PDB file of C-alpha atoms in Angstrom:
ATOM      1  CA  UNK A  37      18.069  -6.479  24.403  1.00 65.00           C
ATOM      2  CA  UNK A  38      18.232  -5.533  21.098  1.00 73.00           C
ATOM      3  CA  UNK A  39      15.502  -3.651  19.000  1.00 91.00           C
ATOM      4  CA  UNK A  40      14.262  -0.867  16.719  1.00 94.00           C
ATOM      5  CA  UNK A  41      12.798   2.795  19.186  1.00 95.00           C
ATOM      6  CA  UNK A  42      10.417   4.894  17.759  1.00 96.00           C
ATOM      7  CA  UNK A  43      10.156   8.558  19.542  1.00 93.00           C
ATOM      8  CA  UNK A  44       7.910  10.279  20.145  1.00 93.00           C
ATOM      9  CA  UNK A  45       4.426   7.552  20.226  1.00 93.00           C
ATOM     10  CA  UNK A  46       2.150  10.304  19.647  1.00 94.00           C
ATOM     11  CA  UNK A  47       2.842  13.200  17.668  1.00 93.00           C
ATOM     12  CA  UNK A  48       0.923  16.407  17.040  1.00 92.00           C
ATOM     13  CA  UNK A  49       1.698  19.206  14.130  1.00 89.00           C
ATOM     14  CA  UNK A  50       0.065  22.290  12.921  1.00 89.00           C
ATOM     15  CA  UNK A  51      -0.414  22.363   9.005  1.00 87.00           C
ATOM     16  CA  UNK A  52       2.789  24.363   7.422  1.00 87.00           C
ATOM     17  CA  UNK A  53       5.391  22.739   9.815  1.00 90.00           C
ATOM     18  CA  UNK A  54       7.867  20.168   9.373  1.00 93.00           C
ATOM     19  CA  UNK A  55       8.541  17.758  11.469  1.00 94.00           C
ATOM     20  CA  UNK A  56      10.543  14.724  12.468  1.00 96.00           C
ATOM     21  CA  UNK A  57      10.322  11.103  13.871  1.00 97.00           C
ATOM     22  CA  UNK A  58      13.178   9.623  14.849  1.00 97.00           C
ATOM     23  CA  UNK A  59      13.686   5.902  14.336  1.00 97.00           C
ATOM     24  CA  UNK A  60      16.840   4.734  16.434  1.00 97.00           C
ATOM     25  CA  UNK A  61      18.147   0.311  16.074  1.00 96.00           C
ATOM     26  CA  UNK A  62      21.226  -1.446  17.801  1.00 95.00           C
ATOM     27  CA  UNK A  63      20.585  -4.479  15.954  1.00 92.00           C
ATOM     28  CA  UNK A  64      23.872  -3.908  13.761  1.00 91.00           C
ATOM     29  CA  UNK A  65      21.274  -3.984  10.637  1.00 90.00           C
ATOM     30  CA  UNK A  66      22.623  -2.632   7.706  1.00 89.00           C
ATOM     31  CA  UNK A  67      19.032  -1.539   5.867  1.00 90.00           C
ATOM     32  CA  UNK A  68      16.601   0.374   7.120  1.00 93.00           C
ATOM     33  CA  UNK A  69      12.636   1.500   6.248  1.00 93.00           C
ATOM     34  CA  UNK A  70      10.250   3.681   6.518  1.00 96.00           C
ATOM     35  CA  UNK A  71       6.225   3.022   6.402  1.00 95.00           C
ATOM     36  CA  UNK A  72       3.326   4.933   6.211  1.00 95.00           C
ATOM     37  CA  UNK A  73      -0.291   3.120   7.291  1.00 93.00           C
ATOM     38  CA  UNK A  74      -3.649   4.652   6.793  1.00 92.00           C
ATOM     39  CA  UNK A  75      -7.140   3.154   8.635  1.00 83.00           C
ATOM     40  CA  UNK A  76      -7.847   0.175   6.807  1.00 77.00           C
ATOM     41  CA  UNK A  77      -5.123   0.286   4.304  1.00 80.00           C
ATOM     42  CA  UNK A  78      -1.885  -1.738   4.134  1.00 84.00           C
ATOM     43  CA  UNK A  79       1.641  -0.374   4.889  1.00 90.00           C
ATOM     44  CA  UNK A  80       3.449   1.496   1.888  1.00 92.00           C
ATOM     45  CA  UNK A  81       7.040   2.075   1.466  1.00 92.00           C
ATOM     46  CA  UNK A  82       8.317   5.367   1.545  1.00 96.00           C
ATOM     47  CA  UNK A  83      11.918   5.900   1.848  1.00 95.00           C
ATOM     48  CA  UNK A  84      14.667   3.017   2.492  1.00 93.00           C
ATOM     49  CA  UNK A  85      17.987   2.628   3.284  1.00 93.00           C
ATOM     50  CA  UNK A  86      20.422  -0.037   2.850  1.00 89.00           C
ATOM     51  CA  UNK A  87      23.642   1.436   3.881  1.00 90.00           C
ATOM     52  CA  UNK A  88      25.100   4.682   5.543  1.00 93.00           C
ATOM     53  CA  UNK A  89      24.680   7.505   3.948  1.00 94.00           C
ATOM     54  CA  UNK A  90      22.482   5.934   1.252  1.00 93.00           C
ATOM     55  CA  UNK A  91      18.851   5.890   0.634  1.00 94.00           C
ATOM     56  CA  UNK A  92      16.394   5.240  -1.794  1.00 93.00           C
ATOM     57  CA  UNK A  93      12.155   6.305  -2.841  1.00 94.00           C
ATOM     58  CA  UNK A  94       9.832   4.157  -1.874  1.00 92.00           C
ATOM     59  CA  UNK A  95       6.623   4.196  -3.146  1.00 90.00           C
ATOM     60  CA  UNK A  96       5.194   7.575  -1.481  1.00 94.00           C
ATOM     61  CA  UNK A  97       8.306   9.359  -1.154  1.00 96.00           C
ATOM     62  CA  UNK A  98       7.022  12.991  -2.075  1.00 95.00           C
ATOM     63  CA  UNK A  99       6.970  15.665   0.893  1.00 96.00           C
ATOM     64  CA  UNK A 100       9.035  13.370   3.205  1.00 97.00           C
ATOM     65  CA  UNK A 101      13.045  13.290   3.295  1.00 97.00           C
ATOM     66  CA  UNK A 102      15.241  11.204   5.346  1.00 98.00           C
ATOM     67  CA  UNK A 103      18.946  11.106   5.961  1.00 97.00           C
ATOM     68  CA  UNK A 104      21.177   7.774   6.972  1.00 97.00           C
ATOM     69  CA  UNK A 105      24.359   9.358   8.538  1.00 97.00           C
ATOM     70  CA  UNK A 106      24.649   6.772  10.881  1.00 96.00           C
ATOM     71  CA  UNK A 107      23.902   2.772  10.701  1.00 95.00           C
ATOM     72  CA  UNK A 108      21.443   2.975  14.263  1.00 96.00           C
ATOM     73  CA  UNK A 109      19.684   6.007  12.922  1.00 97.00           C
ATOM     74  CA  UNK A 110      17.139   6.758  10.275  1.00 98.00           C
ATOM     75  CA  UNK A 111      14.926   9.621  10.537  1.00 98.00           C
ATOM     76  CA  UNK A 112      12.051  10.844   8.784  1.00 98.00           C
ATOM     77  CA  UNK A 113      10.777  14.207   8.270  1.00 97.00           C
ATOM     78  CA  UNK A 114       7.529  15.098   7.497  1.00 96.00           C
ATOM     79  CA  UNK A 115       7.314  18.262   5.115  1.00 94.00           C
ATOM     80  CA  UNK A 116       4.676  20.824   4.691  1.00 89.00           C
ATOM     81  CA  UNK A 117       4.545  19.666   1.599  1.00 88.00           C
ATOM     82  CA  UNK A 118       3.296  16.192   2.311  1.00 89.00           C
ATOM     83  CA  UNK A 119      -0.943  17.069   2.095  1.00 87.00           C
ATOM     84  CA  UNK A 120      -2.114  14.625   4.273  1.00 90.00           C
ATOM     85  CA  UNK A 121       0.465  13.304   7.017  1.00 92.00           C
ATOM     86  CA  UNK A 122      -1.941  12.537   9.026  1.00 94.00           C
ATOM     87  CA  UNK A 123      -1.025   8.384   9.643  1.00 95.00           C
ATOM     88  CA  UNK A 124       0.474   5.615  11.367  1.00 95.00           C
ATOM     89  CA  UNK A 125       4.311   5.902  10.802  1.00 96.00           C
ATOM     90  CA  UNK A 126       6.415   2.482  11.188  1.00 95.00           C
ATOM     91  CA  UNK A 127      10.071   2.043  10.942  1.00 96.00           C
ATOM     92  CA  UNK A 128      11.633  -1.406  10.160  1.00 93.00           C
ATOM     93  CA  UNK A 129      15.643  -2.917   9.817  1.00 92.00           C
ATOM     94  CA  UNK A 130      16.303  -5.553   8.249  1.00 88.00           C
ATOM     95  CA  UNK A 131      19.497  -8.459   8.038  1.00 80.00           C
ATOM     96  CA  UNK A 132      20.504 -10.467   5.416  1.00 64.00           C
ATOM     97  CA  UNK A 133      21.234 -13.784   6.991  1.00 56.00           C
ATOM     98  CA  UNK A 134      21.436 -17.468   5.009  1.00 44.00           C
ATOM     99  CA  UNK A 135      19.238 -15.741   2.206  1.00 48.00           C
ATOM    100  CA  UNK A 136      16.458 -14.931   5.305  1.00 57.00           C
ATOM    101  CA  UNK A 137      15.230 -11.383   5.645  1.00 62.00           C
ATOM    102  CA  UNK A 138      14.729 -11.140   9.740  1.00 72.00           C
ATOM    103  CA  UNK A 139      12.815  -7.872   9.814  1.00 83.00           C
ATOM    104  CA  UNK A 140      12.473  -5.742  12.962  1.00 88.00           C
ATOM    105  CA  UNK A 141       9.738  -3.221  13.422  1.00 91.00           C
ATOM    106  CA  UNK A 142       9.324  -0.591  15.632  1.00 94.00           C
ATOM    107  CA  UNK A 143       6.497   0.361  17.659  1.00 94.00           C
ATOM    108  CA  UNK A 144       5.341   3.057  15.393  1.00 95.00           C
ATOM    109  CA  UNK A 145       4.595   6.985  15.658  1.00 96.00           C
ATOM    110  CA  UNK A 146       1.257   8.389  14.976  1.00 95.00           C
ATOM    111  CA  UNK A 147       1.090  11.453  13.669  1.00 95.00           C
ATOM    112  CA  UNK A 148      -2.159  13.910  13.498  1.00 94.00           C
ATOM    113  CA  UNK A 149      -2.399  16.976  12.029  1.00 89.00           C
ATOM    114  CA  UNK A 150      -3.838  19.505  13.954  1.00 85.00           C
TER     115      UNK A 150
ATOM    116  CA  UNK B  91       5.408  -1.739  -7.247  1.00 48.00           C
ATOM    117  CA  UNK B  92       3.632  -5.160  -7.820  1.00 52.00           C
ATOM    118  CA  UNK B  93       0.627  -5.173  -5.493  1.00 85.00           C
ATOM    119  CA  UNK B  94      -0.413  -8.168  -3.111  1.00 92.00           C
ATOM    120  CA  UNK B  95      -4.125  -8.637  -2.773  1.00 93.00           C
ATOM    121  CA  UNK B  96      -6.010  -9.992   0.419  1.00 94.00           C
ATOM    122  CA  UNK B  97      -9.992 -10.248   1.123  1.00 91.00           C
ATOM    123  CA  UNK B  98     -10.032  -7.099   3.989  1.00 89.00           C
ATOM    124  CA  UNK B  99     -13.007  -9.212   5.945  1.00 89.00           C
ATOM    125  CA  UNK B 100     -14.288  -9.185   8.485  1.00 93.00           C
ATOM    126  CA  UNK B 101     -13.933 -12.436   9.235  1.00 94.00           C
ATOM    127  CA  UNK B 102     -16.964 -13.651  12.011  1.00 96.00           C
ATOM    128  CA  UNK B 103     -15.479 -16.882  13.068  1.00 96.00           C
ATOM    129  CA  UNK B 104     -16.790 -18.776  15.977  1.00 97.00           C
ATOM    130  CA  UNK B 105     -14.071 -19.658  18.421  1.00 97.00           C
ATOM    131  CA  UNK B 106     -12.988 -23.244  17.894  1.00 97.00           C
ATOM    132  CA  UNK B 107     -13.608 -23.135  13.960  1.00 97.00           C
ATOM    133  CA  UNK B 108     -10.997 -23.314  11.106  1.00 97.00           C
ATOM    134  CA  UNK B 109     -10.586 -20.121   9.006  1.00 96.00           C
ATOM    135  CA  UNK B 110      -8.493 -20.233   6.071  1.00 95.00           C
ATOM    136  CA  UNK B 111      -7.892 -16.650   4.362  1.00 90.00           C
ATOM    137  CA  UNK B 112      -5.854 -16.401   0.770  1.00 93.00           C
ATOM    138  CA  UNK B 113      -3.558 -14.107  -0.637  1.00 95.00           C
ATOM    139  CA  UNK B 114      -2.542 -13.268  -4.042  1.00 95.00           C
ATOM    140  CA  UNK B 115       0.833 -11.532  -5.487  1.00 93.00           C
ATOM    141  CA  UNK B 116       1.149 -10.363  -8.803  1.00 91.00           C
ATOM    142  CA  UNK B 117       4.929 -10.388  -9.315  1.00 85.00           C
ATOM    143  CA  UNK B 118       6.188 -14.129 -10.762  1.00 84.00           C
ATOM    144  CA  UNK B 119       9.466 -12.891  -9.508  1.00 83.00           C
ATOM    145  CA  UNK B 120       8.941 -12.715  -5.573  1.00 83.00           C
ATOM    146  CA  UNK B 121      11.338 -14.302  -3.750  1.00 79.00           C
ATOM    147  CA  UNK B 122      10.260 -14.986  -0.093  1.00 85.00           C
ATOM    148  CA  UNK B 123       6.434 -15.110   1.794  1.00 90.00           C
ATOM    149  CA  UNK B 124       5.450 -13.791   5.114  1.00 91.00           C
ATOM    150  CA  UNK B 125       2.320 -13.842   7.095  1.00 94.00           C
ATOM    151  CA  UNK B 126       2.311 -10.911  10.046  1.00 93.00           C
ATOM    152  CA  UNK B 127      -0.025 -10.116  12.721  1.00 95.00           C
ATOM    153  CA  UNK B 128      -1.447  -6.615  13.624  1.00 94.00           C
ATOM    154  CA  UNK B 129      -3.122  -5.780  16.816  1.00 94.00           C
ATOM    155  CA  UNK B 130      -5.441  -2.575  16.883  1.00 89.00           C
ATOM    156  CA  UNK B 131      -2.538   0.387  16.907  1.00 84.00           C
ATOM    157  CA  UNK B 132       0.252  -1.821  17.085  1.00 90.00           C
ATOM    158  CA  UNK B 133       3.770  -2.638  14.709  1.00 91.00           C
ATOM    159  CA  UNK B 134       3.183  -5.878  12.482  1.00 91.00           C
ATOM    160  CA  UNK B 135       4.916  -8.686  13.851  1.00 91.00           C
ATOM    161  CA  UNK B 136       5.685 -11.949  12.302  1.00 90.00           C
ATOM    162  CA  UNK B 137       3.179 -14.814  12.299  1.00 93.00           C
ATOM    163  CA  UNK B 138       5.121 -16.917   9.853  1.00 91.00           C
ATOM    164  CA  UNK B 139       7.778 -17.172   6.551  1.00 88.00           C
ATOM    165  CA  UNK B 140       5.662 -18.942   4.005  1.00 90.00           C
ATOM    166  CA  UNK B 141       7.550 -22.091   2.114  1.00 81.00           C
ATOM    167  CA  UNK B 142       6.977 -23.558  -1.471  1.00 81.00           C
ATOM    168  CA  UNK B 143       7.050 -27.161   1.041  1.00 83.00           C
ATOM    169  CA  UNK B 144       4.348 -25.489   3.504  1.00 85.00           C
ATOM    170  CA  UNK B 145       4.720 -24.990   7.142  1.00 90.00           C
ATOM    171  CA  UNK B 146       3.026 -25.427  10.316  1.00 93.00           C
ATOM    172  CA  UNK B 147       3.791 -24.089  13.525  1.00 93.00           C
ATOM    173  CA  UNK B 148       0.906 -24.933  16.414  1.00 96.00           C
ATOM    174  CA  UNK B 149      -2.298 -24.488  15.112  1.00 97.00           C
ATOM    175  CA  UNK B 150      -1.036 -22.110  11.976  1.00 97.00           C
ATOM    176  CA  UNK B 151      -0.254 -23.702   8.799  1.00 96.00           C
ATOM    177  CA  UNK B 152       0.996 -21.605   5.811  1.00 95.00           C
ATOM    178  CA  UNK B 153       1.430 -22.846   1.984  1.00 95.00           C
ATOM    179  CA  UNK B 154       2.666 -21.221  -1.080  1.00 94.00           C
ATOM    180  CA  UNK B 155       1.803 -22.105  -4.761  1.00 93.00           C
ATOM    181  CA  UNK B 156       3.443 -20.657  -6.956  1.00 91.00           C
ATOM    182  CA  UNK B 157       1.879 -21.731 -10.106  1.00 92.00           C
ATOM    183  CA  UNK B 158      -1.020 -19.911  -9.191  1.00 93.00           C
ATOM    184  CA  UNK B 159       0.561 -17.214  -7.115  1.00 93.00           C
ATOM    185  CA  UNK B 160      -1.049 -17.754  -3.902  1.00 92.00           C
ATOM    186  CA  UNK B 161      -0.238 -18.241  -0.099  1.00 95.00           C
ATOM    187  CA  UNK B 162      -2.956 -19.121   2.039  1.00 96.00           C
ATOM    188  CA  UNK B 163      -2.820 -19.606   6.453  1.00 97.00           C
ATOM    189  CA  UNK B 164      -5.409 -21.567   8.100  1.00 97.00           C
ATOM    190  CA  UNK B 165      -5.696 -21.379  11.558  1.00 97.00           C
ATOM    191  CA  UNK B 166      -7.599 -24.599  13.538  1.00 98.00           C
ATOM    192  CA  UNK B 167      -9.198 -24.222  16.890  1.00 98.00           C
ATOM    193  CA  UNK B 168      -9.229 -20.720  16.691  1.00 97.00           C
ATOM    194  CA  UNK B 169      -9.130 -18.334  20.196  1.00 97.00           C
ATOM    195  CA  UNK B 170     -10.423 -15.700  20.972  1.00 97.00           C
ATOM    196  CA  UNK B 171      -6.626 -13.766  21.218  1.00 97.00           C
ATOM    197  CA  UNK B 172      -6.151 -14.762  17.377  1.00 97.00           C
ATOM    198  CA  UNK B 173      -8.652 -11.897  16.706  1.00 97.00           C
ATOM    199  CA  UNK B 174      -6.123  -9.245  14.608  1.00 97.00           C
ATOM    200  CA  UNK B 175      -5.550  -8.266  10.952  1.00 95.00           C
ATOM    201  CA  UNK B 176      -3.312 -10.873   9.051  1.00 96.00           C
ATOM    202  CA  UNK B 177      -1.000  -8.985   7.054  1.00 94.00           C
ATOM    203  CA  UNK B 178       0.408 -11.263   3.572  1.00 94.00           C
ATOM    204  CA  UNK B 179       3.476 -10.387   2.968  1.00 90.00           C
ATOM    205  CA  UNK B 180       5.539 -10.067  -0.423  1.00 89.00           C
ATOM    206  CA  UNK B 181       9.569  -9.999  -0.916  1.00 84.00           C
ATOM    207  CA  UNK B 182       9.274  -9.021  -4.379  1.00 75.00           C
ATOM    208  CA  UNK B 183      13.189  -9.505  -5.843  1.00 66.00           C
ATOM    209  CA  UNK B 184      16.171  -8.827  -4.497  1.00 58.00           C
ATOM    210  CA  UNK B 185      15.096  -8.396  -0.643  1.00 57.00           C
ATOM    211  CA  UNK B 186      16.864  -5.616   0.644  1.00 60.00           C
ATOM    212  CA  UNK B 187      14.347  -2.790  -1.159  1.00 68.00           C
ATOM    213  CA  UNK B 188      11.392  -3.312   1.946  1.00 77.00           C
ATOM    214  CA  UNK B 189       8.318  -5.699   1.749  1.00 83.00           C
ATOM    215  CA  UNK B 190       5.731  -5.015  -0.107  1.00 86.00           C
ATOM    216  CA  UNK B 191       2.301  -5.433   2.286  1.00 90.00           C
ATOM    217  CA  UNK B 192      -1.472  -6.483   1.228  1.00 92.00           C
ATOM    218  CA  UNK B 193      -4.007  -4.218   3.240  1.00 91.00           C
ATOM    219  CA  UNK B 194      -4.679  -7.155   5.469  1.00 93.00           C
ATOM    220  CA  UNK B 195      -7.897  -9.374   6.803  1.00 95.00           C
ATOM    221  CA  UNK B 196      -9.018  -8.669   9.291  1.00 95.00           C
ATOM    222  CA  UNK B 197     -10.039 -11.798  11.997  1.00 97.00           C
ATOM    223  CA  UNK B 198     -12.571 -11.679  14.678  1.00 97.00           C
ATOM    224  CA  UNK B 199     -13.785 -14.558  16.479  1.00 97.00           C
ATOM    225  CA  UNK B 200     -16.396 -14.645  18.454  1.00 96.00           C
ATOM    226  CA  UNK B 201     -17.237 -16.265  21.811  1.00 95.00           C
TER     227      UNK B 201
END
């Protein structure tokens, strides 16, 4: 079946590292995203990608970079310079099909900072 | 980034009541309407697309008015698994550029 893998679930980093969650889809979607939620708060873009080796800011881009060298992958990495990583991480594709959006989400990474 | 407002709740519903919960969008331009469910620590997944005709599916009906910007989803005979946050959902142009999310309301009903 197809779908969108998020690795790892949980995911623990000491302050001053980088790290990265990887966000894998064999759903043949051209775009992909990646969202940040906080307790209580909605989801907010912060990178996107709607074709190979092309991506775009979102909304909270700053101390996170991606790459898109391959349609099924999109990873994120988490900077030291984000300040407050510490969140709910969600990774979505997305078809165009008879002017529908069908997105996909994937089960999400949560990521304290320890 | 236009924002998309929603009342964050709590909702205390009984079960077997109708709740209705609103949302508003700022952007004139926004193409397409969702409605997604969140369980505690889970991904969003959709509820329902939101059309300018309304829709219904079971006991969720969704309608969109433009004129005043607003989608709305009331749920009849509410259960007890219908207890999540209800995410509204904004396309706000072109589509391809991501969704643009309110913070959600959150639903709880109550035995």
């Amino acid at each position: 079946d197809g779908g969108i893998t998020q690795s790892p679930k949980y995911l623990f980093r000491k302050e001053g590292q980088n790290v990265t969650l990887s966000c894998e889809q064999n759903l043949n979607h051209d775009a992909m995203y990646w969202y940040r939620q906080d307790p209580g708060q909605g989801l907010r873009l912060i990178y996107y990608s709607q074709i190979v080796n092309d991506f775009q800011k979102g909304d909270i881009a700053e101390g996170y970079s991606v790459s898109r060298e391959k349609k099924e992958s999109f990873p994120l990495t988490v900077t030291s310079a984000q300040k407050n990583p510490t969140a709910f991480y969600l990774c979505a594709s997305s078809t165009r099909d008879r002017g529908d959006y069908g997105y996909t989400f994937g089960s999400g990474t949560r990521l304290t900072v320890v | 980034r236009k924002e998309v407002e929603q009342d964050p709740g709590p909702f205390n519903v009984p079960e077997g009541a109708t709740v209705a919960f609103n949302c508003t969008y700022s952007n004139s331009a926004s193409q397409s309407f969702f409605w997604y469910r969140q369980d505690c620590r889970k991904e969003p997944k959709l509820l329902m697309s939101v059309y300018s005709s309304g829709n219904e599916d079971g006991r969720f009906t969704a309608q969109l008015n433009r004129a005043s910007q607003y989608i709305s989803l009331l749920i009849r005979d509410s259960k007890l698994s219908d207890s999540a946050t209800y995410l509204c959902v904004v396309i706000p142009g072109g589509g391809a550029d991501g969704l643009t999310f309110g913070k959600g309301t959150h639903l709880i009903i109550q035995p």
